[in-house]
Coordinates of C-alpha atoms in Angstrom, one line a residue:
M1 CA 175.3 18.3 155.2
M2 CA 175.8 21.9 154.7
K3 CA 173.6 24.4 156.5
P4 CA 171.2 26.8 154.7
L5 CA 173.5 29.8 154.8
K6 CA 176.7 27.7 153.6
I7 CA 174.4 26.4 150.7
L8 CA 173.9 30.2 149.7
Q9 CA 177.4 31.0 150.1
Y10 CA 178.9 27.9 148.3
P11 CA 178.5 29.2 144.7
F12 CA 180.4 32.3 145.6
Y13 CA 183.2 30.4 147.3
Y14 CA 183.4 28.0 144.6
L15 CA 183.7 30.7 141.9
S16 CA 186.6 32.2 143.7
W17 CA 188.3 28.8 144.1
L18 CA 187.9 28.1 140.3
V19 CA 189.6 31.4 139.5
R20 CA 192.5 30.7 141.7
Y21 CA 192.7 27.1 140.2
L22 CA 192.7 28.4 136.7
K23 CA 195.4 31.1 137.7
L24 CA 197.7 28.3 138.8
R25 CA 197.0 26.0 135.8
F26 CA 197.6 28.8 133.2
G27 CA 201.0 29.7 135.0
F28 CA 200.1 33.0 136.7
N29 CA 201.7 33.8 139.9
C30 CA 199.5 33.0 142.8
L31 CA 201.5 34.0 145.9
R32 CA 198.9 36.7 146.8
D33 CA 196.3 33.9 147.4
I34 CA 198.1 33.0 150.5
K35 CA 196.3 34.6 153.4
I36 CA 196.9 32.4 156.4
L37 CA 200.1 30.9 157.7
S38 CA 199.5 28.2 160.2
I39 CA 202.5 26.8 162.3
E40 CA 202.7 23.7 164.0
F41 CA 205.6 24.2 166.5
S42 CA 205.1 20.9 168.2
S43 CA 203.5 17.5 167.4
V44 CA 203.1 16.9 171.3
C45 CA 200.8 18.7 173.7
N46 CA 200.7 19.2 177.6
L47 CA 197.0 18.0 177.3
R48 CA 195.0 15.1 176.1
C49 CA 191.8 16.6 175.2
R50 CA 188.9 14.0 174.6
Y51 CA 188.0 15.4 171.2
C52 CA 191.5 15.8 169.9
F53 CA 193.5 13.3 168.0
L54 CA 196.9 14.8 167.9
E55 CA 199.4 12.2 166.9
Q56 CA 203.1 12.5 166.5
K57 CA 203.5 9.5 164.0
E58 CA 206.7 10.2 161.8
R59 CA 206.8 13.9 162.5
A60 CA 209.5 15.5 164.6
R61 CA 208.5 16.5 168.1
F62 CA 209.6 20.1 167.5
L63 CA 210.0 22.3 164.5
D64 CA 213.4 23.2 163.6
I65 CA 213.7 26.9 164.3
V66 CA 215.7 27.3 161.1
M67 CA 212.7 26.3 159.1
Y68 CA 210.6 28.7 160.8
E69 CA 213.0 31.6 160.2
K70 CA 213.3 30.6 156.5
L71 CA 209.6 30.7 156.0
I72 CA 209.2 34.2 157.9
K73 CA 212.0 35.7 156.0
E74 CA 210.6 34.7 152.6
V75 CA 207.1 36.0 153.2
A76 CA 208.3 39.0 155.0
E77 CA 210.9 40.1 152.3
N78 CA 209.1 39.3 149.3
P79 CA 206.5 41.9 148.5
R80 CA 204.4 39.5 146.4
Y81 CA 203.2 37.9 149.4
D82 CA 200.0 39.4 151.4
I83 CA 199.9 37.3 154.5
K84 CA 196.9 38.4 156.5
V85 CA 196.9 36.1 159.4
M86 CA 199.6 33.8 161.3
E87 CA 198.3 31.4 163.8
W88 CA 200.4 29.9 166.4
P89 CA 200.2 27.0 166.9
I90 CA 197.6 25.0 165.1
S91 CA 197.9 22.0 167.2
G92 CA 199.6 21.4 170.5
E93 CA 200.6 24.1 172.9
F94 CA 202.8 27.1 172.1
F95 CA 204.8 26.9 175.4
V96 CA 205.7 23.2 175.0
Y97 CA 208.0 24.3 172.2
P98 CA 211.4 24.9 173.8
K99 CA 212.2 27.8 171.4
F100 CA 209.1 29.8 171.9
K101 CA 211.2 32.8 173.0
E102 CA 213.2 32.6 169.7
V103 CA 209.9 32.4 167.7
V104 CA 208.8 35.8 169.2
E105 CA 212.3 37.3 168.7
I106 CA 212.7 36.2 164.9
T107 CA 209.2 37.4 164.1
K108 CA 209.8 40.7 165.7
K109 CA 213.0 41.1 163.8
Y110 CA 211.4 40.7 160.4
W111 CA 208.4 42.6 161.6
D112 CA 210.5 45.6 162.4
A113 CA 212.7 45.3 159.3
N114 CA 209.7 44.9 156.7
P115 CA 207.0 47.6 157.3
S116 CA 204.7 45.7 154.7
F117 CA 204.9 42.5 156.7
R118 CA 201.9 43.1 159.2
P119 CA 199.9 39.9 159.6
R120 CA 197.6 39.7 162.5
I121 CA 199.3 37.1 164.7
I122 CA 196.7 34.9 166.7
L123 CA 198.1 32.8 169.5
N124 CA 195.9 29.8 170.6
E125 CA 196.7 29.1 174.2
N126 CA 195.3 26.6 176.9
L127 CA 197.0 28.9 179.5
L128 CA 198.2 26.0 181.7
L129 CA 201.9 26.7 181.0
L130 CA 201.7 30.3 181.2
D131 CA 203.4 32.4 183.8
E132 CA 204.3 36.1 184.4
A133 CA 207.5 36.0 182.2
K134 CA 205.9 34.4 179.5
A135 CA 202.9 36.7 179.6
D136 CA 205.2 39.6 179.5
L137 CA 207.1 38.3 176.5
L138 CA 203.9 38.0 174.6
L139 CA 202.3 41.2 175.5
D140 CA 205.5 43.4 175.4
S141 CA 206.4 42.1 171.8
G142 CA 203.9 44.4 170.2
I143 CA 203.2 41.6 167.6
I144 CA 200.4 39.6 169.1
S145 CA 196.9 40.8 168.0
Q146 CA 194.7 38.2 169.5
I147 CA 194.9 35.3 172.1
I148 CA 192.4 32.7 171.8
C149 CA 192.1 31.2 175.4
S150 CA 190.5 27.5 175.3
V151 CA 188.2 27.1 178.2
D152 CA 185.9 24.2 177.8
G153 CA 183.1 22.9 179.9
H154 CA 180.6 24.7 182.1
D155 CA 182.4 24.4 185.4
A156 CA 185.9 23.0 186.8
Q157 CA 184.8 19.4 186.7
T158 CA 183.6 19.4 183.1
F159 CA 186.9 21.4 182.1
E160 CA 189.0 18.8 183.7
H161 CA 187.0 15.9 182.2
M162 CA 187.3 17.6 178.5
R163 CA 191.0 18.7 178.9
P164 CA 192.8 16.1 181.0
P165 CA 195.2 16.3 182.9
G166 CA 194.6 20.1 183.0
K167 CA 193.5 21.6 186.3
F168 CA 190.9 24.4 186.4
P169 CA 192.3 26.4 189.3
K170 CA 195.6 26.8 187.4
L171 CA 193.8 28.0 184.4
Y172 CA 191.6 30.5 186.4
Q173 CA 194.8 31.8 188.2
N174 CA 196.8 32.1 185.0
F175 CA 193.7 33.7 183.0
R176 CA 193.3 36.5 185.7
M177 CA 197.1 37.2 185.7
L178 CA 197.0 37.6 181.9
M179 CA 194.1 39.9 181.9
E180 CA 195.5 42.1 184.7
K181 CA 198.8 42.6 182.6
N182 CA 196.9 43.1 179.4
K183 CA 194.7 45.9 181.0
Q184 CA 198.2 47.8 181.6
L185 CA 198.9 48.0 177.9
A186 CA 198.3 51.2 175.9
K187 CA 197.0 48.9 173.2
P188 CA 195.6 45.7 174.9
V189 CA 195.7 42.5 172.9
F190 CA 192.2 41.1 171.9
I191 CA 191.2 38.3 174.2
Q192 CA 188.9 35.5 172.8
I193 CA 187.5 32.8 175.0
N194 CA 186.8 29.7 173.1
N195 CA 184.2 27.5 174.9
G196 CA 183.7 23.9 173.9
R197 CA 180.9 21.9 175.6
D198 CA 179.9 18.1 175.2
E199 CA 176.7 16.3 176.5
R200 CA 177.9 16.5 180.2
S201 CA 177.0 20.3 179.9
V202 CA 173.6 19.9 178.6
G203 CA 171.2 22.1 180.6
K204 CA 173.8 23.1 182.9
E205 CA 174.5 26.6 184.3
F206 CA 178.0 27.9 184.0
S207 CA 179.9 28.3 187.4
K208 CA 180.6 31.6 188.9
E209 CA 184.5 31.3 187.9
M210 CA 183.3 30.3 184.3
Q211 CA 181.1 33.6 184.2
E212 CA 183.8 35.7 185.3
I213 CA 186.2 34.5 182.6
F214 CA 183.5 34.9 179.9
R215 CA 182.7 38.4 181.0
A216 CA 186.4 39.3 181.1
G217 CA 187.1 38.4 177.7
D218 CA 186.5 40.7 174.5
V219 CA 184.4 38.1 172.8
V220 CA 183.1 34.5 173.6
T221 CA 182.8 31.7 170.8
Q222 CA 181.4 28.4 171.5
W223 CA 181.1 25.2 169.9
K224 CA 180.4 21.3 170.2
P225 CA 183.1 18.8 169.4
E226 CA 182.7 17.6 165.8
Y227 CA 184.4 15.1 163.7
W228 CA 185.3 16.5 160.3
N229 CA 188.0 14.1 159.5
D230 CA 190.4 11.4 160.9
S231 CA 192.1 13.8 163.2
F232 CA 189.2 14.0 165.6
N233 CA 188.8 11.3 168.3
K234 CA 185.5 9.7 167.9
P235 CA 185.1 5.9 167.8
E236 CA 183.4 4.3 164.7
K237 CA 183.6 7.4 162.7
K238 CA 181.7 7.4 159.4
I239 CA 182.8 10.3 157.5
E240 CA 181.5 11.0 154.0
P241 CA 184.1 13.0 151.9
A242 CA 183.1 16.3 150.6
K243 CA 183.2 17.0 146.7
G244 CA 185.4 19.5 144.9
F245 CA 187.6 22.2 146.3
C246 CA 187.9 23.5 150.0
S247 CA 188.8 26.9 151.6
F248 CA 192.2 25.6 153.0
V249 CA 193.8 24.6 149.9
F250 CA 193.7 28.1 148.3
N251 CA 194.3 30.4 151.2
N252 CA 196.3 28.7 153.9
V253 CA 199.8 27.4 154.2
T254 CA 200.6 25.0 157.1
L255 CA 204.1 24.3 158.4
S256 CA 204.2 21.1 160.2
S257 CA 206.6 20.1 162.9
S258 CA 208.5 18.0 160.6
G259 CA 209.2 21.1 158.3
G260 CA 206.9 20.0 155.7
I261 CA 204.1 22.0 154.0
S262 CA 200.4 20.6 154.6
K263 CA 197.4 21.2 152.4
C264 CA 195.4 21.7 155.6
C265 CA 195.7 23.2 159.1
M266 CA 193.0 20.8 160.4
D267 CA 195.2 17.8 159.7
L268 CA 196.5 16.6 163.0
K269 CA 198.1 13.5 161.9
G270 CA 200.5 15.0 159.2
L271 CA 198.5 13.0 156.3
T272 CA 198.4 16.0 153.9
V273 CA 202.1 17.1 153.8
Y274 CA 203.1 17.3 150.2
A275 CA 206.4 19.0 150.1
D276 CA 209.4 19.7 152.3
L277 CA 210.4 23.4 153.3
K278 CA 214.0 22.2 153.7
D279 CA 214.5 21.4 149.8
H280 CA 212.1 24.2 148.4
T281 CA 211.1 27.7 148.8
L282 CA 207.4 28.3 149.6
E283 CA 207.1 30.0 146.2
E284 CA 208.3 26.9 144.5
I285 CA 206.0 24.7 146.6
W286 CA 202.9 26.7 145.9
H287 CA 203.3 26.6 142.1
S288 CA 204.6 23.2 142.2
N289 CA 203.2 20.3 139.8
I290 CA 202.1 18.2 142.9
R291 CA 199.9 21.3 144.0
R292 CA 198.5 21.3 140.5
Q293 CA 197.8 17.6 140.6
F294 CA 195.7 17.5 143.9
L295 CA 193.8 20.6 142.9
S296 CA 193.1 18.8 139.6
A297 CA 191.8 15.8 141.5
M298 CA 189.5 18.1 143.6
F299 CA 188.3 19.8 140.6
R300 CA 187.2 16.3 139.1
N301 CA 185.6 15.3 142.5
Q302 CA 188.3 12.8 143.3
R303 CA 189.2 13.5 146.8
E304 CA 189.4 9.8 147.6
I305 CA 192.6 9.7 145.6
I306 CA 194.2 12.4 147.8
D307 CA 196.0 11.6 151.0
G308 CA 194.4 13.1 154.0
C309 CA 191.4 14.5 151.9
R310 CA 189.7 11.2 151.1
S311 CA 188.1 11.0 154.7
C312 CA 187.4 14.7 155.1
S313 CA 183.9 16.4 155.1
L314 CA 185.1 20.0 155.1
T315 CA 184.6 22.3 152.3
C316 CA 183.0 25.7 152.5
V317 CA 184.8 27.0 155.8
N318 CA 185.6 30.5 157.2
N319 CA 189.2 29.5 158.3
D320 CA 190.1 33.3 159.0
N321 CA 190.0 33.4 162.9
R322 CA 190.7 37.4 163.1
Y323 CA 188.2 39.0 165.3
T324 CA 188.0 41.6 162.7
N325 CA 186.8 39.1 160.1
L326 CA 183.5 40.4 158.6
G327 CA 181.6 37.1 158.7
R328 CA 182.6 36.5 162.3
K329 CA 181.6 40.1 163.4
I330 CA 178.1 39.5 161.7
R331 CA 177.5 36.3 163.4
S332 CA 178.4 37.8 166.8
W333 CA 176.2 40.8 166.1
L334 CA 173.3 38.7 165.0
A335 CA 173.5 36.4 168.2
T336 CA 173.5 39.5 170.4
L337 CA 170.5 40.9 168.7
T338 CA 168.5 37.8 168.7
K339 CA 169.7 36.1 172.0
G340 CA 170.9 39.1 174.2
K341 CA 174.2 40.5 175.1
E342 CA 175.2 37.6 177.4
H343 CA 173.8 34.9 175.2
Y344 CA 176.9 32.8 175.7
L345 CA 176.0 32.3 179.4
K346 CA 172.9 30.3 178.4
P347 CA 172.8 26.6 179.1
L348 CA 173.4 24.3 176.3
K349 CA 170.4 22.7 174.9
K350 CA 170.2 19.0 174.0
G351 CA 170.8 18.5 170.3
S352 CA 172.0 22.2 169.7

């Protein structure tokens, strides 16, 4: 069920989606609608988080670096694109990918050659494979805008319970190293702490180390594990599919580890892949008949006939994770205003 604020927002979202859908139906160029590129470099991970259901299935373990460069070259050199955000990676861990160094180098090459190509690059990090050389690679590149550090639980024990086989002392050590190096930059990277807590954290105070991590970051975001679709690990899930369009199919392009283009970055099983970047350009895929067909099915409230969408409850979602995003800044400001400057240190309440 949608929250009251989302109910008020929904008509405005839907109107914008309808306009974009009609543009596609009537043959207009829609490349500027793509605002977010999400990259799955790997279908494997160094962690086995209890709420995550990342599955390799038929996908390649690792993305072909040639496919990554093909995509970056197209969106960087074609002025009809207006990419605002790139997220690395949308599943798995960046440093599991054997060619992480080449990813940075390729992106930097097209960044330097194309002044109009300036997306905010957001790196999602679990920090457990980070070392000084990798931190230097990221921070010295000058292309990373934001690092989202996943630090779950309220203390070492709950962290290790939620993110096995991760070890909290290693995370703590690597986080402190990253922060020290970041402070030395003329323009430090924005550090976001993303803290998930489950029922084991209800009513519990954060440990001294957790409090230190939270206070060191530029912002703290908090959440509880939810189960929006079949990609999330909960036994006996009962998910009622949403109706109509959703945010992801209009502003997001997800490149899967297999080289396929997916409808949705929340798809951790590869169920929504609908085209292959090996055989087509992104421009061809974005204006393809198959994309028209699944958008038409959504328009007719027929998500049940769309692979990967028939069991998804997502619709009105702010999938722009930039710290500069107006909606997120307003939410943060309101939380500080109503709950206090360090509201993120308050214990989790039951049912919240």
